[in-house]
PDB file of C-alpha atoms in Angstrom:
ATOM      1  CA  MET A   1      94.346  72.250 117.081  1.00 53.00           C
ATOM      2  CA  ASN A   2      96.830  74.462 118.247  1.00 85.00           C
ATOM      3  CA  ARG A   3      99.221  75.839 114.863  1.00 93.00           C
ATOM      4  CA  CYS A   4     100.976  78.576 113.461  1.00 95.00           C
ATOM      5  CA  VAL A   5     101.002  79.938 110.133  1.00 97.00           C
ATOM      6  CA  ALA A   6     103.301  82.373 108.647  1.00 97.00           C
ATOM      7  CA  ILE A   7     102.246  83.740 105.932  1.00 98.00           C
ATOM      8  CA  LEU A   8     104.685  85.659 103.345  1.00 97.00           C
ATOM      9  CA  GLY A   9     102.613  88.360 102.217  1.00 93.00           C
ATOM     10  CA  GLY A  10     102.406  91.679 100.346  1.00 87.00           C
ATOM     11  CA  THR A  11     100.124  90.403  98.467  1.00 92.00           C
ATOM     12  CA  GLY A  12      95.931  90.900  98.065  1.00 92.00           C
ATOM     13  CA  GLU A  13      95.775  87.479  98.692  1.00 96.00           C
ATOM     14  CA  ALA A  14      98.114  87.457 101.411  1.00 96.00           C
ATOM     15  CA  ARG A  15      95.657  89.981 103.196  1.00 96.00           C
ATOM     16  CA  LEU A  16      92.286  88.325 102.922  1.00 96.00           C
ATOM     17  CA  LEU A  17      94.445  84.354 103.758  1.00 97.00           C
ATOM     18  CA  ALA A  18      94.972  86.220 106.921  1.00 97.00           C
ATOM     19  CA  GLY A  19      91.735  88.229 107.596  1.00 96.00           C
ATOM     20  CA  GLN A  20      90.270  84.324 107.905  1.00 95.00           C
ATOM     21  CA  LEU A  21      92.691  82.502 109.460  1.00 95.00           C
ATOM     22  CA  ALA A  22      92.942  85.522 112.052  1.00 92.00           C
ATOM     23  CA  GLY A  23      89.497  84.444 112.950  1.00 83.00           C
ATOM     24  CA  GLN A  24      89.814  80.719 113.489  1.00 90.00           C
ATOM     25  CA  ARG A  25      90.218  79.719 117.010  1.00 91.00           C
ATOM     26  CA  GLY A  26      93.748  77.720 117.887  1.00 91.00           C
ATOM     27  CA  THR A  27      95.364  78.974 114.825  1.00 94.00           C
ATOM     28  CA  ARG A  28      98.010  81.995 115.480  1.00 95.00           C
ATOM     29  CA  VAL A  29      98.824  83.682 112.291  1.00 96.00           C
ATOM     30  CA  VAL A  30     102.425  85.890 111.339  1.00 97.00           C
ATOM     31  CA  SER A  31     102.062  87.732 108.218  1.00 97.00           C
ATOM     32  CA  THR A  32     106.185  89.041 107.219  1.00 95.00           C
ATOM     33  CA  LEU A  33     106.715  92.191 105.214  1.00 93.00           C
ATOM     34  CA  ALA A  34     109.591  92.729 103.688  1.00 84.00           C
ATOM     35  CA  GLY A  35     109.491  96.469 103.520  1.00 73.00           C
ATOM     36  CA  ARG A  36     109.644  97.937 100.701  1.00 69.00           C
ATOM     37  CA  VAL A  37     106.668  99.049 100.025  1.00 67.00           C
ATOM     38  CA  ARG A  38     106.242 103.194 102.323  1.00 68.00           C
ATOM     39  CA  ARG A  39     103.137 102.353 103.241  1.00 74.00           C
ATOM     40  CA  PRO A  40     101.540  99.264 103.062  1.00 77.00           C
ATOM     41  CA  ARG A  41      98.406  97.716 103.378  1.00 81.00           C
ATOM     42  CA  MET A  42      98.330  95.920 106.709  1.00 88.00           C
ATOM     43  CA  PRO A  43      96.803  92.283 106.681  1.00 93.00           C
ATOM     44  CA  ALA A  44      95.182  91.142 110.372  1.00 91.00           C
ATOM     45  CA  GLY A  45      96.890  89.001 112.894  1.00 92.00           C
ATOM     46  CA  GLU A  46     100.636  90.204 113.601  1.00 95.00           C
ATOM     47  CA  VAL A  47     102.803  91.031 111.566  1.00 95.00           C
ATOM     48  CA  ARG A  48     107.030  91.115 111.046  1.00 95.00           C
ATOM     49  CA  VAL A  49     108.236  93.202 108.988  1.00 93.00           C
ATOM     50  CA  GLY A  50     112.021  93.313 107.163  1.00 91.00           C
ATOM     51  CA  GLY A  51     114.343  90.716 106.014  1.00 90.00           C
ATOM     52  CA  PHE A  52     116.050  87.689 107.230  1.00 93.00           C
ATOM     53  CA  GLY A  53     119.634  87.587 106.106  1.00 92.00           C
ATOM     54  CA  GLY A  54     118.748  85.335 103.761  1.00 95.00           C
ATOM     55  CA  PRO A  55     116.471  81.214 103.737  1.00 97.00           C
ATOM     56  CA  GLN A  56     118.932  79.797 106.980  1.00 97.00           C
ATOM     57  CA  GLY A  57     118.087  83.650 108.862  1.00 97.00           C
ATOM     58  CA  LEU A  58     113.919  82.414 107.714  1.00 97.00           C
ATOM     59  CA  ALA A  59     114.498  78.765 108.462  1.00 98.00           C
ATOM     60  CA  ASP A  60     115.511  80.139 112.746  1.00 98.00           C
ATOM     61  CA  TRP A  61     112.393  81.768 113.271  1.00 97.00           C
ATOM     62  CA  LEU A  62     110.763  80.004 112.047  1.00 97.00           C
ATOM     63  CA  VAL A  63     112.015  77.267 114.110  1.00 98.00           C
ATOM     64  CA  ALA A  64     111.934  80.007 117.905  1.00 97.00           C
ATOM     65  CA  GLU A  65     108.189  81.417 116.494  1.00 96.00           C
ATOM     66  CA  LYS A  66     106.858  77.225 116.256  1.00 96.00           C
ATOM     67  CA  VAL A  67     105.771  77.934 112.705  1.00 97.00           C
ATOM     68  CA  THR A  68     104.345  74.473 111.471  1.00 96.00           C
ATOM     69  CA  ALA A  69     103.018  75.842 108.120  1.00 97.00           C
ATOM     70  CA  VAL A  70     104.172  78.690 105.219  1.00 98.00           C
ATOM     71  CA  VAL A  71     102.724  79.750 103.138  1.00 98.00           C
ATOM     72  CA  ASP A  72     104.392  82.062  99.859  1.00 98.00           C
ATOM     73  CA  ALA A  73     101.820  84.572  98.997  1.00 97.00           C
ATOM     74  CA  THR A  74     105.025  87.021  98.099  1.00 96.00           C
ATOM     75  CA  HIS A  75     104.100  88.925  94.455  1.00 93.00           C
ATOM     76  CA  PRO A  76     104.308  86.649  90.896  1.00 95.00           C
ATOM     77  CA  PHE A  77     107.921  88.543  90.029  1.00 94.00           C
ATOM     78  CA  ALA A  78     109.700  88.202  94.075  1.00 92.00           C
ATOM     79  CA  GLU A  79     111.468  85.201  92.582  1.00 93.00           C
ATOM     80  CA  ARG A  80     114.576  85.311  94.713  1.00 94.00           C
ATOM     81  CA  ILE A  81     111.314  85.603  98.324  1.00 94.00           C
ATOM     82  CA  SER A  82     110.404  82.457  96.895  1.00 96.00           C
ATOM     83  CA  ALA A  83     113.125  80.929  96.469  1.00 96.00           C
ATOM     84  CA  ALA A  84     114.676  81.492  99.528  1.00 96.00           C
ATOM     85  CA  ALA A  85     111.698  80.768 101.382  1.00 97.00           C
ATOM     86  CA  ALA A  86     111.371  77.229  99.687  1.00 97.00           C
ATOM     87  CA  LYS A  87     114.988  76.847 100.937  1.00 98.00           C
ATOM     88  CA  ALA A  88     114.344  77.803 104.419  1.00 98.00           C
ATOM     89  CA  ALA A  89     110.968  75.155 105.117  1.00 97.00           C
ATOM     90  CA  HIS A  90     113.222  72.901 103.561  1.00 97.00           C
ATOM     91  CA  TYR A  91     115.687  73.790 106.303  1.00 97.00           C
ATOM     92  CA  ALA A  92     113.580  73.657 109.404  1.00 97.00           C
ATOM     93  CA  GLY A  93     111.415  71.001 107.808  1.00 97.00           C
ATOM     94  CA  ILE A  94     108.003  72.772 107.985  1.00 97.00           C
ATOM     95  CA  PRO A  95     105.634  72.588 105.332  1.00 97.00           C
ATOM     96  CA  LEU A  96     105.307  75.331 102.485  1.00 98.00           C
ATOM     97  CA  VAL A  97     103.032  76.454  99.871  1.00 98.00           C
ATOM     98  CA  LEU A  98     103.699  78.492  96.790  1.00 98.00           C
ATOM     99  CA  LEU A  99     100.254  80.412  96.663  1.00 98.00           C
ATOM    100  CA  ARG A 100     100.120  82.384  93.631  1.00 96.00           C
ATOM    101  CA  ARG A 101      97.073  83.516  91.043  1.00 95.00           C
ATOM    102  CA  PRO A 102      96.918  82.558  87.181  1.00 96.00           C
ATOM    103  CA  GLY A 103      98.449  85.064  85.322  1.00 96.00           C
ATOM    104  CA  TRP A 104      96.119  86.687  82.643  1.00 97.00           C
ATOM    105  CA  ARG A 105      96.491  85.606  78.883  1.00 96.00           C
ATOM    106  CA  PRO A 106      96.168  87.643  75.819  1.00 96.00           C
ATOM    107  CA  GLY A 107      92.376  87.127  73.947  1.00 94.00           C
ATOM    108  CA  PRO A 108      91.163  87.836  71.018  1.00 95.00           C
ATOM    109  CA  GLY A 109      91.904  91.727  69.958  1.00 94.00           C
ATOM    110  CA  ASP A 110      95.453  92.012  71.695  1.00 98.00           C
ATOM    111  CA  ASP A 111      98.895  92.426  69.782  1.00 98.00           C
ATOM    112  CA  TRP A 112     100.842  90.777  73.055  1.00 98.00           C
ATOM    113  CA  HIS A 113     104.614  90.716  72.839  1.00 98.00           C
ATOM    114  CA  TRP A 114     106.032  88.306  75.067  1.00 98.00           C
ATOM    115  CA  ALA A 115     109.915  88.735  77.250  1.00 98.00           C
ATOM    116  CA  ASP A 116     111.219  86.997  79.238  1.00 97.00           C
ATOM    117  CA  SER A 117     113.256  90.225  81.357  1.00 97.00           C
ATOM    118  CA  ILE A 118     112.851  93.278  82.309  1.00 97.00           C
ATOM    119  CA  THR A 119     115.311  94.110  79.793  1.00 97.00           C
ATOM    120  CA  GLU A 120     113.967  92.720  76.633  1.00 98.00           C
ATOM    121  CA  ALA A 121     111.465  94.235  76.897  1.00 98.00           C
ATOM    122  CA  ALA A 122     113.386  97.658  76.547  1.00 97.00           C
ATOM    123  CA  ALA A 123     115.029  96.527  73.555  1.00 97.00           C
ATOM    124  CA  MET A 124     111.505  95.982  72.051  1.00 97.00           C
ATOM    125  CA  LEU A 125     110.245  98.888  72.715  1.00 97.00           C
ATOM    126  CA  PRO A 126     111.667 100.565  68.613  1.00 95.00           C
ATOM    127  CA  GLY A 127     109.548  99.966  65.866  1.00 91.00           C
ATOM    128  CA  LEU A 128     106.512  98.825  68.796  1.00 97.00           C
ATOM    129  CA  GLY A 129     105.641 102.941  69.720  1.00 97.00           C
ATOM    130  CA  ARG A 130     107.017 106.084  70.594  1.00 98.00           C
ATOM    131  CA  ARG A 131     104.638 107.131  73.448  1.00 98.00           C
ATOM    132  CA  VAL A 132     105.127 104.237  76.744  1.00 98.00           C
ATOM    133  CA  PHE A 133     103.541 103.737  79.327  1.00 98.00           C
ATOM    134  CA  LEU A 134     105.428 101.938  81.307  1.00 98.00           C
ATOM    135  CA  THR A 135     103.661 100.048  84.256  1.00 97.00           C
ATOM    136  CA  THR A 136     106.688  97.705  85.882  1.00 96.00           C
ATOM    137  CA  GLY A 137     107.234  98.759  89.173  1.00 93.00           C
ATOM    138  CA  ARG A 138     109.770 101.159  90.567  1.00 91.00           C
ATOM    139  CA  GLN A 139     112.156  97.918  90.898  1.00 88.00           C
ATOM    140  CA  GLY A 140     114.264  97.839  87.175  1.00 91.00           C
ATOM    141  CA  LEU A 141     113.415 100.870  85.197  1.00 96.00           C
ATOM    142  CA  ALA A 142     117.115 101.940  85.225  1.00 96.00           C
ATOM    143  CA  ALA A 143     116.798  99.591  81.736  1.00 97.00           C
ATOM    144  CA  PHE A 144     114.856 102.183  80.283  1.00 98.00           C
ATOM    145  CA  ALA A 145     117.181 105.412  80.598  1.00 97.00           C
ATOM    146  CA  ARG A 146     118.528 105.550  77.763  1.00 95.00           C
ATOM    147  CA  SER A 147     115.670 104.541  75.765  1.00 97.00           C
ATOM    148  CA  ASP A 148     114.606 107.317  73.080  1.00 96.00           C
ATOM    149  CA  ARG A 149     111.516 106.662  73.905  1.00 98.00           C
ATOM    150  CA  TRP A 150     108.547 109.234  75.742  1.00 98.00           C
ATOM    151  CA  PHE A 151     107.457 107.160  78.940  1.00 98.00           C
ATOM    152  CA  LEU A 152     104.727 107.870  81.292  1.00 98.00           C
ATOM    153  CA  ILE A 153     105.814 105.770  84.421  1.00 98.00           C
ATOM    154  CA  ARG A 154     103.531 105.235  87.313  1.00 98.00           C
ATOM    155  CA  CYS A 155     104.399 102.844  90.485  1.00 95.00           C
ATOM    156  CA  VAL A 156     103.839 103.111  94.057  1.00 91.00           C
ATOM    157  CA  ASP A 157     106.925 104.224  95.540  1.00 91.00           C
ATOM    158  CA  PRO A 158     109.802 106.391  94.508  1.00 94.00           C
ATOM    159  CA  PRO A 159     112.019 105.265  92.287  1.00 94.00           C
ATOM    160  CA  GLY A 160     115.556 105.225  92.367  1.00 92.00           C
ATOM    161  CA  LEU A 161     117.943 106.688  89.340  1.00 92.00           C
ATOM    162  CA  PRO A 162     118.012 106.192  86.734  1.00 96.00           C
ATOM    163  CA  LEU A 163     115.256 106.994  84.670  1.00 96.00           C
ATOM    164  CA  PRO A 164     114.423 107.866  80.425  1.00 97.00           C
ATOM    165  CA  ALA A 165     115.259 111.425  80.296  1.00 96.00           C
ATOM    166  CA  ARG A 166     111.842 112.006  78.506  1.00 97.00           C
ATOM    167  CA  LYS A 167     108.791 110.511  80.997  1.00 98.00           C
ATOM    168  CA  GLU A 168     106.235 112.107  83.181  1.00 98.00           C
ATOM    169  CA  LEU A 169     105.903 109.730  86.179  1.00 98.00           C
ATOM    170  CA  ILE A 170     103.108 108.881  88.692  1.00 97.00           C
ATOM    171  CA  LEU A 171     102.823 107.867  92.117  1.00 96.00           C
ATOM    172  CA  SER A 172      99.599 105.195  92.389  1.00 94.00           C
ATOM    173  CA  ARG A 173      98.469 102.097  93.784  1.00 90.00           C
ATOM    174  CA  GLY A 174      95.054 100.101  92.436  1.00 89.00           C
ATOM    175  CA  PRO A 175      92.898  99.408  91.943  1.00 93.00           C
ATOM    176  CA  TYR A 176      92.406 100.990  88.857  1.00 97.00           C
ATOM    177  CA  THR A 177      88.569 101.004  86.623  1.00 97.00           C
ATOM    178  CA  VAL A 178      88.820 100.727  82.486  1.00 98.00           C
ATOM    179  CA  ASP A 179      87.497 104.734  82.301  1.00 98.00           C
ATOM    180  CA  GLY A 180      90.200 105.932  84.389  1.00 98.00           C
ATOM    181  CA  GLU A 181      93.423 103.745  82.734  1.00 98.00           C
ATOM    182  CA  ARG A 182      91.492 104.645  78.621  1.00 98.00           C
ATOM    183  CA  ALA A 183      91.701 108.730  79.749  1.00 98.00           C
ATOM    184  CA  LEU A 184      95.310 108.124  80.770  1.00 98.00           C
ATOM    185  CA  MET A 185      95.618 106.535  78.218  1.00 98.00           C
ATOM    186  CA  THR A 186      94.512 108.438  75.523  1.00 98.00           C
ATOM    187  CA  GLY A 187      94.989 111.795  77.344  1.00 98.00           C
ATOM    188  CA  HIS A 188      98.921 110.829  77.286  1.00 98.00           C
ATOM    189  CA  ASP A 189      98.949 109.644  73.875  1.00 98.00           C
ATOM    190  CA  ILE A 190     100.270 106.453  74.526  1.00 98.00           C
ATOM    191  CA  ASP A 191     100.428 104.129  71.755  1.00 98.00           C
ATOM    192  CA  LEU A 192     102.830 101.125  72.977  1.00 98.00           C
ATOM    193  CA  LEU A 193     101.788  99.682  77.306  1.00 98.00           C
ATOM    194  CA  VAL A 194     104.916  97.667  78.387  1.00 98.00           C
ATOM    195  CA  THR A 195     104.063  95.521  82.279  1.00 98.00           C
ATOM    196  CA  LYS A 196     104.952  92.126  84.214  1.00 97.00           C
ATOM    197  CA  ASP A 197     102.326  89.418  83.913  1.00 98.00           C
ATOM    198  CA  SER A 198     101.275  90.526  87.543  1.00 95.00           C
ATOM    199  CA  GLY A 199      97.542  88.572  86.769  1.00 96.00           C
ATOM    200  CA  GLY A 200      94.786  89.102  88.979  1.00 91.00           C
ATOM    201  CA  ASP A 201      91.467  92.016  88.584  1.00 91.00           C
ATOM    202  CA  HIS A 202      93.409  94.877  90.829  1.00 91.00           C
ATOM    203  CA  THR A 203      95.744  96.116  87.149  1.00 94.00           C
ATOM    204  CA  VAL A 204      94.279  94.061  84.207  1.00 96.00           C
ATOM    205  CA  ALA A 205      91.490  97.479  83.316  1.00 98.00           C
ATOM    206  CA  LYS A 206      95.410  99.181  82.186  1.00 98.00           C
ATOM    207  CA  LEU A 207      95.426  95.871  79.861  1.00 98.00           C
ATOM    208  CA  THR A 208      91.334  96.346  78.249  1.00 98.00           C
ATOM    209  CA  VAL A 209      91.689  99.705  77.132  1.00 98.00           C
ATOM    210  CA  ALA A 210      94.869  98.203  74.815  1.00 98.00           C
ATOM    211  CA  ARG A 211      92.397  95.482  73.109  1.00 98.00           C
ATOM    212  CA  GLU A 212      90.266  98.676  72.901  1.00 98.00           C
ATOM    213  CA  LEU A 213      92.584 101.048  70.872  1.00 98.00           C
ATOM    214  CA  GLY A 214      94.146  98.751  69.262  1.00 98.00           C
ATOM    215  CA  VAL A 215      97.722  99.554  71.278  1.00 98.00           C
ATOM    216  CA  PRO A 216     100.287  96.428  71.721  1.00 98.00           C
ATOM    217  CA  VAL A 217     101.627  95.406  74.825  1.00 98.00           C
ATOM    218  CA  VAL A 218     105.203  94.488  75.884  1.00 98.00           C
ATOM    219  CA  VAL A 219     104.655  91.458  78.339  1.00 98.00           C
ATOM    220  CA  VAL A 220     107.112  90.282  80.998  1.00 98.00           C
ATOM    221  CA  ARG A 221     107.292  86.372  81.828  1.00 98.00           C
ATOM    222  CA  ARG A 222     106.459  85.222  84.977  1.00 97.00           C
ATOM    223  CA  PRO A 223     109.798  83.881  86.470  1.00 95.00           C
ATOM    224  CA  ALA A 224     110.402  79.983  87.196  1.00 94.00           C
ATOM    225  CA  LEU A 225     109.044  78.181  90.263  1.00 93.00           C
ATOM    226  CA  PRO A 226     110.882  76.496  93.492  1.00 94.00           C
ATOM    227  CA  ALA A 227     109.999  73.269  93.364  1.00 94.00           C
ATOM    228  CA  VAL A 228     107.146  73.143  96.010  1.00 96.00           C
ATOM    229  CA  PRO A 229     103.409  72.990  95.919  1.00 96.00           C
ATOM    230  CA  VAL A 230     101.254  75.172  94.331  1.00 97.00           C
ATOM    231  CA  VAL A 231      97.397  76.816  94.179  1.00 97.00           C
ATOM    232  CA  ALA A 232      96.129  78.888  92.591  1.00 97.00           C
ATOM    233  CA  THR A 233      93.496  81.254  95.676  1.00 97.00           C
ATOM    234  CA  VAL A 234      92.782  81.479  98.752  1.00 97.00           C
ATOM    235  CA  GLU A 235      90.913  78.226  99.173  1.00 97.00           C
ATOM    236  CA  GLU A 236      93.059  76.192  98.323  1.00 97.00           C
ATOM    237  CA  ALA A 237      95.991  78.082 100.728  1.00 97.00           C
ATOM    238  CA  LEU A 238      92.942  76.762 103.446  1.00 96.00           C
ATOM    239  CA  SER A 239      92.896  73.554 101.710  1.00 96.00           C
ATOM    240  CA  TRP A 240      96.113  72.694 101.670  1.00 96.00           C
ATOM    241  CA  LEU A 241      96.699  73.892 104.836  1.00 95.00           C
ATOM    242  CA  GLY A 242      93.687  71.459 106.485  1.00 91.00           C
ATOM    243  CA  SER A 243      94.820  68.523 105.217  1.00 86.00           C
ATOM    244  CA  ALA A 244      98.695  69.025 104.701  1.00 70.00           C
ATOM    245  CA  ALA A 245      99.567  71.075 107.548  1.00 50.00           C
ATOM    246  CA  GLY A 246      96.858  70.978 109.963  1.00 46.00           C
TER     247      GLY A 246
END
């Protein structure tokens, strides 16, 4: 059996899937990265970095590379990429599955406040806290620029402007530990956490610490999924590839 699987990557699940496929005889795996992270963690197999110029450009590339199946394993908030991938696979007549890790859910002792967007999250800060641990990534930080709160901003790469006037910036990449997050939040007197519902284990420690400290959390909901098959784990993606795109 000869097949070519394209993985729209950038996540831990994408790297794990690429590693599994790269060791299979008769399978060519090509991971595509958007190129927004300066030093991305590279997956096994072939790697392509950069955009495609929209859904039709991606569709043309899929056909040119003789791709037989597509796995969209991008970040849960990569809404535009996922929408473009669904259209491109449809244009090219190639099966696609969306690999999306489950989102987080509040448990006993959690004080969560859901927001439908970054802008809505920024509007919710008054009355919830004065020293904010902001972990929504570098995109969308402009929504907090006019706030009078103090922010501890953590992201992987340096963000653009504008930024809040009162802030401290930390450039860091997970995974994070409970002990490390506790030291960070207590050391900066954090009384409010703002995050996206990214899911997974790499960055969940901050939620554990927020629960311990009684710190409220503003959680930005995930965008709607495109109308494509969805799996939650790498194992399910491999099964789908074996049955639907073998």
